[in-house]
CSV table of C-alpha atoms in Angstrom, one decimal:
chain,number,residue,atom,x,y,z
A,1,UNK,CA,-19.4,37.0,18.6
A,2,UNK,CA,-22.6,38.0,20.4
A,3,UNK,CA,-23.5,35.8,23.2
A,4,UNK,CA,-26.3,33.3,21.2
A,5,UNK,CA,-29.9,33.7,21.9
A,6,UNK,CA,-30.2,37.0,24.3
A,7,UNK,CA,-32.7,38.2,23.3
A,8,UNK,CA,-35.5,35.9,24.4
A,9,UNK,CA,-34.4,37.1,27.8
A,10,UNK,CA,-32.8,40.7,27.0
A,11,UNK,CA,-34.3,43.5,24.4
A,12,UNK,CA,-30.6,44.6,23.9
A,13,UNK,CA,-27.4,43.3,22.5
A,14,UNK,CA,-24.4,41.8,24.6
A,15,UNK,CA,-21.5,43.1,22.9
A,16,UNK,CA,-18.7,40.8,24.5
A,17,UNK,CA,-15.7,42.8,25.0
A,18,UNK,CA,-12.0,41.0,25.0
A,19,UNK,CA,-9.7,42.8,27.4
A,20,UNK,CA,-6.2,44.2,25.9
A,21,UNK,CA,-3.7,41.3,25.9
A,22,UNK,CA,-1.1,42.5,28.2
A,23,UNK,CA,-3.9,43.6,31.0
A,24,UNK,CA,-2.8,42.1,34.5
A,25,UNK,CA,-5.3,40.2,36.3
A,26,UNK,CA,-7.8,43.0,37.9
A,27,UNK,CA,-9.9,42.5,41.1
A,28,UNK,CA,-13.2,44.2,41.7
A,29,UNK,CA,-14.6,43.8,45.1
A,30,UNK,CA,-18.2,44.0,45.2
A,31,UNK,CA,-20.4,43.9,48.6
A,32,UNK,CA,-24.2,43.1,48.6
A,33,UNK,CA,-25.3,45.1,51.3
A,34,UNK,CA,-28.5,44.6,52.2
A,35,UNK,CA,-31.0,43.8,55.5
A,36,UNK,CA,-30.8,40.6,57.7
A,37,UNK,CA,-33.2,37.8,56.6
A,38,UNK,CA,-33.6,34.5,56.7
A,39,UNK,CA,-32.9,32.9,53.7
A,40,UNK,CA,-34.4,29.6,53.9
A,41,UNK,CA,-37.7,31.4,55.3
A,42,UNK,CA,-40.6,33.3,52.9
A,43,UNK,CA,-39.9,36.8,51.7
A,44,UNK,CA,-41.2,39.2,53.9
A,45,UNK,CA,-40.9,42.9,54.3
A,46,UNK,CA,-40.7,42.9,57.8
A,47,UNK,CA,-37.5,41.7,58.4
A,48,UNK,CA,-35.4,45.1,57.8
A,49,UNK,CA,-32.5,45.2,60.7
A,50,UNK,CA,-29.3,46.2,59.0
A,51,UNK,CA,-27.4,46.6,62.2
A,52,UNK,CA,-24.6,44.4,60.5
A,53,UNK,CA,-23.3,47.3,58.6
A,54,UNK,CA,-21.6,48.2,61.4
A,55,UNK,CA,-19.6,45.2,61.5
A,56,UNK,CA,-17.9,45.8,57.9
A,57,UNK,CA,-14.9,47.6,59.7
A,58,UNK,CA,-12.6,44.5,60.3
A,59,UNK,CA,-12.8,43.5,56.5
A,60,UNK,CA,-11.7,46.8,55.6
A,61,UNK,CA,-8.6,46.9,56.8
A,62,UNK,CA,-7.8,43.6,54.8
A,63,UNK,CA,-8.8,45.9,51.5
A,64,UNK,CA,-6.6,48.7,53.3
A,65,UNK,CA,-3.5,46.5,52.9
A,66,UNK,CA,-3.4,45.9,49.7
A,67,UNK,CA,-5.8,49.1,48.1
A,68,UNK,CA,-8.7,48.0,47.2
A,69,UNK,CA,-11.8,50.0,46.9
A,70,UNK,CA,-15.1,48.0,47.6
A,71,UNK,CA,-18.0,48.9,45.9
A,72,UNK,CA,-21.4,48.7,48.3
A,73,UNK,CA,-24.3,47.6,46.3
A,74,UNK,CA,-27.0,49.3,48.6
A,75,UNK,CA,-31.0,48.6,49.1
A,76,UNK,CA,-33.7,49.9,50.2
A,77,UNK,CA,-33.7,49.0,53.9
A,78,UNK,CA,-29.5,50.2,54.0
A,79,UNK,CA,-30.0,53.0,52.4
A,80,UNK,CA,-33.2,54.6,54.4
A,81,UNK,CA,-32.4,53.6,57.7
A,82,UNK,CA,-29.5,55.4,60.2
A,83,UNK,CA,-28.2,51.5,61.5
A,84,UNK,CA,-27.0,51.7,57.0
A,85,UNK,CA,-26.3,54.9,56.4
A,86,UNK,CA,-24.1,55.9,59.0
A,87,UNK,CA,-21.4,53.2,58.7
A,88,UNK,CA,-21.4,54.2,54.7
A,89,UNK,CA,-21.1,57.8,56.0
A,90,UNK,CA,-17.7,57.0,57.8
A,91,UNK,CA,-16.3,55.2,54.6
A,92,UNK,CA,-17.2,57.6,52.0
A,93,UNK,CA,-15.6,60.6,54.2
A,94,UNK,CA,-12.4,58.5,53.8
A,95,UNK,CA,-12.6,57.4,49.9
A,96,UNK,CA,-13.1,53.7,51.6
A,97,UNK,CA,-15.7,52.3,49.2
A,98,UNK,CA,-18.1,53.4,46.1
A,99,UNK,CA,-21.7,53.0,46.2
A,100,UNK,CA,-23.8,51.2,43.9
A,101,UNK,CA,-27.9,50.0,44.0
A,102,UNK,CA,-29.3,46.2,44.9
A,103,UNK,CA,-33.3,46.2,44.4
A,104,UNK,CA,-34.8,43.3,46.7
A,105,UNK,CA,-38.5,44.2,45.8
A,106,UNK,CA,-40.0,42.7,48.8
A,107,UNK,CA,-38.5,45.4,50.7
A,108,UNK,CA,-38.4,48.3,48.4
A,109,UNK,CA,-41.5,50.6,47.9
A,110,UNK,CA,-43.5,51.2,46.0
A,111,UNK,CA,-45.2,48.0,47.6
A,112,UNK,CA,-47.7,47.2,44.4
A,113,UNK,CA,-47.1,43.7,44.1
A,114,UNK,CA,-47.7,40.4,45.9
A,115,UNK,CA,-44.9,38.7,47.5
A,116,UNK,CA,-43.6,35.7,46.0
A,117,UNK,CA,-40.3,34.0,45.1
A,118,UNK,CA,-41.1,35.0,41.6
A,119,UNK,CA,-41.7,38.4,41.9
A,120,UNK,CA,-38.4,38.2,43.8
A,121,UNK,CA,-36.5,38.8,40.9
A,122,UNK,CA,-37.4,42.8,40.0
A,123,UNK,CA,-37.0,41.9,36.4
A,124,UNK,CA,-40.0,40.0,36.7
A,125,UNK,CA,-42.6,42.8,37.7
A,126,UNK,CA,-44.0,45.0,34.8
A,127,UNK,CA,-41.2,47.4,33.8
A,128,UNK,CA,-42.9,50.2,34.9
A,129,UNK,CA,-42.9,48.7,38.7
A,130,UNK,CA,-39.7,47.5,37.9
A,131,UNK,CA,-38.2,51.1,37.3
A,132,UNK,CA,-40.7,52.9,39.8
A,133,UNK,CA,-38.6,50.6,42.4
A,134,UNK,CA,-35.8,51.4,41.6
A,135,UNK,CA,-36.1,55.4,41.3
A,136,UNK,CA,-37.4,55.6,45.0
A,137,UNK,CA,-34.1,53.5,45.7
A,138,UNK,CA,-31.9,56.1,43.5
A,139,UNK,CA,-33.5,58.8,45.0
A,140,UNK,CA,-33.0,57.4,48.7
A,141,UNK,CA,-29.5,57.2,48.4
A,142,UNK,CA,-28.8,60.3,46.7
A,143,UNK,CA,-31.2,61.8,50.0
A,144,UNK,CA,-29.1,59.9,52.0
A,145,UNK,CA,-25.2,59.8,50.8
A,146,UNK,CA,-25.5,62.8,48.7
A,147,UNK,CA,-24.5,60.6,45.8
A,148,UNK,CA,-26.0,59.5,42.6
A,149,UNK,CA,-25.0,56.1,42.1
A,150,UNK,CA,-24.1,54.8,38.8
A,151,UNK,CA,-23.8,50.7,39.2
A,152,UNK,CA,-26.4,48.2,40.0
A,153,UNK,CA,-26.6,44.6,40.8
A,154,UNK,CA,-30.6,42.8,40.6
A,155,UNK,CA,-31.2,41.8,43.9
A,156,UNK,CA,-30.9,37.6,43.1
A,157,UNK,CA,-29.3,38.1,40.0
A,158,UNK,CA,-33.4,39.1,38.5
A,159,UNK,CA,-32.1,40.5,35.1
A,160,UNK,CA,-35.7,41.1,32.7
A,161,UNK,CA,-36.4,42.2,29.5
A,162,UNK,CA,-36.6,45.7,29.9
A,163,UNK,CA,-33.5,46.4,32.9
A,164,UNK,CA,-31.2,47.7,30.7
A,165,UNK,CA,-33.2,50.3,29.0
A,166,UNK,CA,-34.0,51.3,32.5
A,167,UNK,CA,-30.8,51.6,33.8
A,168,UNK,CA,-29.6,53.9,30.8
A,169,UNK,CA,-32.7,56.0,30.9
A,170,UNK,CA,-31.6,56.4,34.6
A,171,UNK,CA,-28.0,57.0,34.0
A,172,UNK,CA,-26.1,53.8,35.0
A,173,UNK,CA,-23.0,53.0,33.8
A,174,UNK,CA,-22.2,49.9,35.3
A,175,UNK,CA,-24.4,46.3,35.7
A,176,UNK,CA,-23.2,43.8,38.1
A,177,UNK,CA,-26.2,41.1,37.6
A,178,UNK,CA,-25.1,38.8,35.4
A,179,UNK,CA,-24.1,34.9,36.5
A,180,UNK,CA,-22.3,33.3,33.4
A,181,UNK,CA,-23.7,29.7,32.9
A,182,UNK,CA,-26.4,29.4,35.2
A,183,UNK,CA,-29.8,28.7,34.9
A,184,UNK,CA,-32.3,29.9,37.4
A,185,UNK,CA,-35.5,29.5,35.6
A,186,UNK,CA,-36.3,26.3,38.4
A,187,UNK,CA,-36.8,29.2,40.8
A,188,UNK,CA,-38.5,32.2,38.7
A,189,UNK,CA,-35.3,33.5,37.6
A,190,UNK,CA,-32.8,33.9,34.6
A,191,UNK,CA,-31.4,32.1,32.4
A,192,UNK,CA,-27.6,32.7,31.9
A,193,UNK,CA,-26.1,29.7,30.4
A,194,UNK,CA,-25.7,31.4,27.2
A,195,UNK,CA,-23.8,34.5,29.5
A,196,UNK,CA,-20.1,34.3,28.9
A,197,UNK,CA,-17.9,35.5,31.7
A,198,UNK,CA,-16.3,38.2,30.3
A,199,UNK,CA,-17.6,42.0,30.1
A,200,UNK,CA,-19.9,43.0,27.5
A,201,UNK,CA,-21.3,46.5,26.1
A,202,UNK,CA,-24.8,46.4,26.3
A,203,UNK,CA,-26.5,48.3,23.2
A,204,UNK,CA,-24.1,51.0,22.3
A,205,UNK,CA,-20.1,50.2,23.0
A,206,UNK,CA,-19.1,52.8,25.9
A,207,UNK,CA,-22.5,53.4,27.6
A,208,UNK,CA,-23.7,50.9,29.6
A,209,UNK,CA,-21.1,48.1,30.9
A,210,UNK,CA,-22.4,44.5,31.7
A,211,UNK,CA,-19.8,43.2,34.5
A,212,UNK,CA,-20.6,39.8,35.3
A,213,UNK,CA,-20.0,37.8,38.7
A,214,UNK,CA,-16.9,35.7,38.6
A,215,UNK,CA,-17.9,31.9,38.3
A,216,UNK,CA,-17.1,29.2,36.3
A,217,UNK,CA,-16.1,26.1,36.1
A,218,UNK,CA,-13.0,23.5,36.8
A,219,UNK,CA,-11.8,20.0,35.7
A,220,UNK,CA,-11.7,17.8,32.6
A,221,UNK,CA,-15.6,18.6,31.6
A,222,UNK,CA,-15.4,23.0,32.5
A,223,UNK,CA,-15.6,23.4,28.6
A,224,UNK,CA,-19.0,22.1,29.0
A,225,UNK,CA,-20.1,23.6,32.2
A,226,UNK,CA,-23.5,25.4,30.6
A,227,UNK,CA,-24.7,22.2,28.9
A,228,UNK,CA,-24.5,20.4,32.1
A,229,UNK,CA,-26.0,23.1,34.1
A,230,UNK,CA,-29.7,22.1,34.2
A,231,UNK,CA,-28.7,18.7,35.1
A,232,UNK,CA,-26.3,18.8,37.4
A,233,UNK,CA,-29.7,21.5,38.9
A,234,UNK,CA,-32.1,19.0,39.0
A,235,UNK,CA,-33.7,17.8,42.0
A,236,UNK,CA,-32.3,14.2,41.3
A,237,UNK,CA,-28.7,15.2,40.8
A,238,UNK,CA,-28.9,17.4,44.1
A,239,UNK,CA,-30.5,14.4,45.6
A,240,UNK,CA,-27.8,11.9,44.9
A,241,UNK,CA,-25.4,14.5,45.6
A,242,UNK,CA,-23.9,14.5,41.6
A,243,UNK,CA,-22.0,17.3,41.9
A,244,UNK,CA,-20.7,17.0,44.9
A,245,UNK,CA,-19.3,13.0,43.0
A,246,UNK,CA,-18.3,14.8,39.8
A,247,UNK,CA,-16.1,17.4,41.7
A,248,UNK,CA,-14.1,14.9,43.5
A,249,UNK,CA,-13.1,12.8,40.8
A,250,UNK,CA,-11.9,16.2,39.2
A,251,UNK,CA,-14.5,15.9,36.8
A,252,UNK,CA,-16.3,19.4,36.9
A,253,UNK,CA,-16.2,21.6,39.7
A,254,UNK,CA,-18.7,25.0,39.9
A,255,UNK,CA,-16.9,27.9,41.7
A,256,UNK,CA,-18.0,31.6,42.4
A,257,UNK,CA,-15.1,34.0,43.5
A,258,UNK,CA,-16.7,34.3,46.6
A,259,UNK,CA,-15.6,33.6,50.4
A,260,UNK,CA,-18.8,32.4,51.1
A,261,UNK,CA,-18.2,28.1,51.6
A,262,UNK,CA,-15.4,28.9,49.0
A,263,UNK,CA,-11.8,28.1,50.4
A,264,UNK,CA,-8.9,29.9,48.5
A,265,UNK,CA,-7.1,26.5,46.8
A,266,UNK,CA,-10.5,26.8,44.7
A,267,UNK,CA,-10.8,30.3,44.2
A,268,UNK,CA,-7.3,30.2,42.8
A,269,UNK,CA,-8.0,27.2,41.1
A,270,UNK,CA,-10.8,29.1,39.3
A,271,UNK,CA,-9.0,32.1,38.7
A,272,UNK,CA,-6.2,30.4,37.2
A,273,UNK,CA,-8.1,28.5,34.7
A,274,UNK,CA,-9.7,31.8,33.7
A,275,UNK,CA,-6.9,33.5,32.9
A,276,UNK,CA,-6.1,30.4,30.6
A,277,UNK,CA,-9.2,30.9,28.9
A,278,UNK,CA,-8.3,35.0,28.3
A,279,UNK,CA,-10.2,36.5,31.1
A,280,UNK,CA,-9.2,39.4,33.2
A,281,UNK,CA,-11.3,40.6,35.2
A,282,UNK,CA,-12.7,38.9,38.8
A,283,UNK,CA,-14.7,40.4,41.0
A,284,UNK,CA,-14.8,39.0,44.3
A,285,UNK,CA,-18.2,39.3,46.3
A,286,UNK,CA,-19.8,38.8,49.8
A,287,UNK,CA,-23.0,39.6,51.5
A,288,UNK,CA,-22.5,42.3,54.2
A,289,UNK,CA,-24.8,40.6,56.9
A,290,UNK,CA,-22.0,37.6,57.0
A,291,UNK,CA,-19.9,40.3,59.1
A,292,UNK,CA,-21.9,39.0,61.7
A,293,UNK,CA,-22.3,35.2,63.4
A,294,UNK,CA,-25.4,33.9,62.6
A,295,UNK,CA,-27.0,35.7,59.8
A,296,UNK,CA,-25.8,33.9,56.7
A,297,UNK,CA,-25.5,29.7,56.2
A,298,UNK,CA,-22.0,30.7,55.6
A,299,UNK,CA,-20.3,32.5,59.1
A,300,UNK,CA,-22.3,30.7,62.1
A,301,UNK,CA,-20.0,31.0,64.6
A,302,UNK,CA,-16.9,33.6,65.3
A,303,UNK,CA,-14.6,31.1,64.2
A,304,UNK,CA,-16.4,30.7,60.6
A,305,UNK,CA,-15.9,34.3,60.9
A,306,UNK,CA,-12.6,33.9,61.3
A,307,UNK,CA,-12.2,31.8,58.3
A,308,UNK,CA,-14.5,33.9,56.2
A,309,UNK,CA,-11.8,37.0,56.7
A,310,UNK,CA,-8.4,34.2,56.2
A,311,UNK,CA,-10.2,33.4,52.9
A,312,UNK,CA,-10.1,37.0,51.5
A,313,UNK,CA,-6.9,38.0,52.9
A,314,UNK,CA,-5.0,34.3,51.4
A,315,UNK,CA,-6.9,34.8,48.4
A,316,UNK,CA,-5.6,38.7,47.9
A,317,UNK,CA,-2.2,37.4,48.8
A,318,UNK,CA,-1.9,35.8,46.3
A,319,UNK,CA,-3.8,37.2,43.9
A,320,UNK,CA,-1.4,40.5,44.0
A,321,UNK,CA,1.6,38.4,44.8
A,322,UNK,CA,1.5,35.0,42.5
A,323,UNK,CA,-0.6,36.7,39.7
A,324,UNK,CA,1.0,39.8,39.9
A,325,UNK,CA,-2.8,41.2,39.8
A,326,UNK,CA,-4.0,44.9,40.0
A,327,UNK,CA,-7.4,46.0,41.9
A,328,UNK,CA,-9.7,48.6,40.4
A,329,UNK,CA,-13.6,49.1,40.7
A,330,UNK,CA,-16.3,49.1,38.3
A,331,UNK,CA,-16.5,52.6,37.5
A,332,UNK,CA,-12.5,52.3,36.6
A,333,UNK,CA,-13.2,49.2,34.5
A,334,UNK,CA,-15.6,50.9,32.2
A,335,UNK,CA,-13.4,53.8,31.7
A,336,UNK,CA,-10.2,51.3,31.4
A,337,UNK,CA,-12.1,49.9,28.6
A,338,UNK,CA,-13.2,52.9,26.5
A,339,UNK,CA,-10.2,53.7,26.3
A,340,UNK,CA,-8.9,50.6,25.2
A,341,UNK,CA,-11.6,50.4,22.5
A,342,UNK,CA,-11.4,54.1,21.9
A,343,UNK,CA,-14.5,55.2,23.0
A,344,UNK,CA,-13.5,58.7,24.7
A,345,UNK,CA,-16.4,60.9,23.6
A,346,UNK,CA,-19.6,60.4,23.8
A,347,UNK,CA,-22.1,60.5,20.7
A,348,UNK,CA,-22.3,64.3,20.9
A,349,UNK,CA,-18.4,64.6,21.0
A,350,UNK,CA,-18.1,65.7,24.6
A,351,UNK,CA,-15.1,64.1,26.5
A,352,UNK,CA,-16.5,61.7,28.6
A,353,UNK,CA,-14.7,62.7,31.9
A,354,UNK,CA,-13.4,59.9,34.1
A,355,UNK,CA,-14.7,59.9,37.4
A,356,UNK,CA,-11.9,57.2,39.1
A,357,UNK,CA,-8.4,56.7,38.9
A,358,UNK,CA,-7.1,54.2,37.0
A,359,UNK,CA,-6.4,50.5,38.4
A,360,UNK,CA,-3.5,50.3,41.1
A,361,UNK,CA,-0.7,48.0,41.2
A,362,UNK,CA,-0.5,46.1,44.2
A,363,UNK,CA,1.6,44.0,46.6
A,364,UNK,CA,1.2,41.5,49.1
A,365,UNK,CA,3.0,43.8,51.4
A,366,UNK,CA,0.3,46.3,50.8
């Protein structure tokens, strides 16, 4: 069935699609790379230092040892300044990563509207900003990578009415924005409680490929996880520290498949109950400034660094060796699931060709 009441929010159709039944558990690694800010701190466009993509090389070779393929989604300030490009340079020369788009507006010309945390979402400017944006981005990275990317994630998750017409005009395959069950409107944003976690075709089956971020929920209540959401939101919840109660007494628990103040016992925990519910396919994700001591709440010091990297490599140990799981990357996925549902040629009749190999079976031993 359709996921309920998207188009208030969306002009298109989610088309959820249910992966084949004997498809081992796939991991998609996606990393937000982006400029150094201050998070708690206004948006400004000043603050455009990406010197921590130079510091992506020790996570690598965790992905080295057991294949995976990260996928980059790349702004503005990453993809038009040397400090970005040239650590992207290196990886691409050795089929280390793919690269995909992340608008943050505040940072990405042209510069036509005022800065606010509203206008932070890029599906909240007038479409024609909204798209204007992201061609100078497309066109910066293609100047700069010699690439044309094809996947793209909303800087904050900012999803609007008119994002996927855009993307398809522009030739994207792949979208990487949506959070299943949670409600940003409090802070200008979306609203994807009615999002289910798994894939979905948007519009037409086999063009473009909504890929949503793995979370979810845990404990007795999960099955009601988007009901709760506004409440356990609200300021008076946060205040009295509900969720934080609920989880402890195994109640509900929200996770994101993310190393980012997420320790592996609930990553698994998450992916487990998942897989229980028919789901497939995770993607983990990161931001690439948390490379680097000081620049995210969640790797202060070297040793949180240090803990940041354990959590990835425990989690991939386990994910390949208990779960017997596979890792692919978006592009793959897409093509995986044509194929599943068929979908080979496009509406023309031309073979659609497929631009990466297919997922790759892994082992804890790499």
């Amino acid at each position: 069935m359709r996921a309920e009441k998207q188009k208030v929010l969306f002009e298109d159709d989610w088309n959820p699609i249910k992966a084949p039944p004997d498809l081992p558990p796939v991991l998609v690694v996606v990393v937000d790379a982006e400029e150094e800010f201050d998070w708690s701190a206004p948006f400004s466009r000043d603050q455009r230092s990406v010197r921590s993509m130079a510091a992506q090389g020790p996570m690598h070779r965790i992905f080295e040892k057991y294949g995976i393929t990260p996928t980059y989604v790349v702004d503005y300030p990453v993809a038009s300044q040397r400090d970005g490009l040239e650590p992207l340079r290196d990886l691409l020369k050795d089929g280390a990563c793919l690269i995909g788009t992340q608008l943050h507006p505040w940072v990405n010309p042209p510069f036509d509207e005022e800065i606010s945390e509203r206008n932070s979402f890029p599906g909240n400017l007038p479409p024609d900003l909204e798209r204007a944006k992201l061609e100078v981005l497309t066109r910066t990275i293609e100047d700069g990578l010699g690439l044309t990317p094809r996947i793209y994630k909303a800087g904050r998750y900012g999803l609007g009415p008119r994002t996927f017409r855009t993307l398809a005009e522009l030739g994207y395959q792949v979208d990487l924005s949506a959070v299943p069950g949670a409600d940003l409107r409090a802070h200008h944003g979306p609203d994807f409680r009615r999002v289910p976690s798994q894939p979905h075709w948007i519009g037409t089956p086999g063009r473009l490929l909504e890929l949503p971020l793995t979370r979810g929920y845990v404990g007795l209540l999960s099955d009601q996880g988007p009901r709760l959401e506004s409440a356990l939101e609200s300021p008076l919840a946060q205040t009295c520290r509900i969720p934080g109660v609920l989880s402890r007494l195994g109640l509900i628990d929200r996770i994101i498949l993310t190393p980012e103040g997420v320790p592996p016992a609930q990553h698994m925990a998450l992916v487990r109950a998942m897989i229980r519910r028919g789901q497939r396919i995770f993607m983990l994700s990161y931001h690439s400034p948390s490379m680097v001591p000081g620049n995210t709440p969640y790797v202060r010091t070297k040793r949180d660094l240090k803990v940041f990297m354990n959590r990835v490599e425990s989690f991939c140990d386990r994910f390949f060796g208990e779960l017997g799981g596979v890792t692919s990357d978006p592009l793959s996925v897409r093509e995986m699931l044509k194929r599943h549902a068929g979908l080979t040629r496009d509406e023309q009749g031309a073979r659609v060709p497929v631009a990466h190999p297919p997922a790759r079976q892994c082992s804890p031993s790499g």
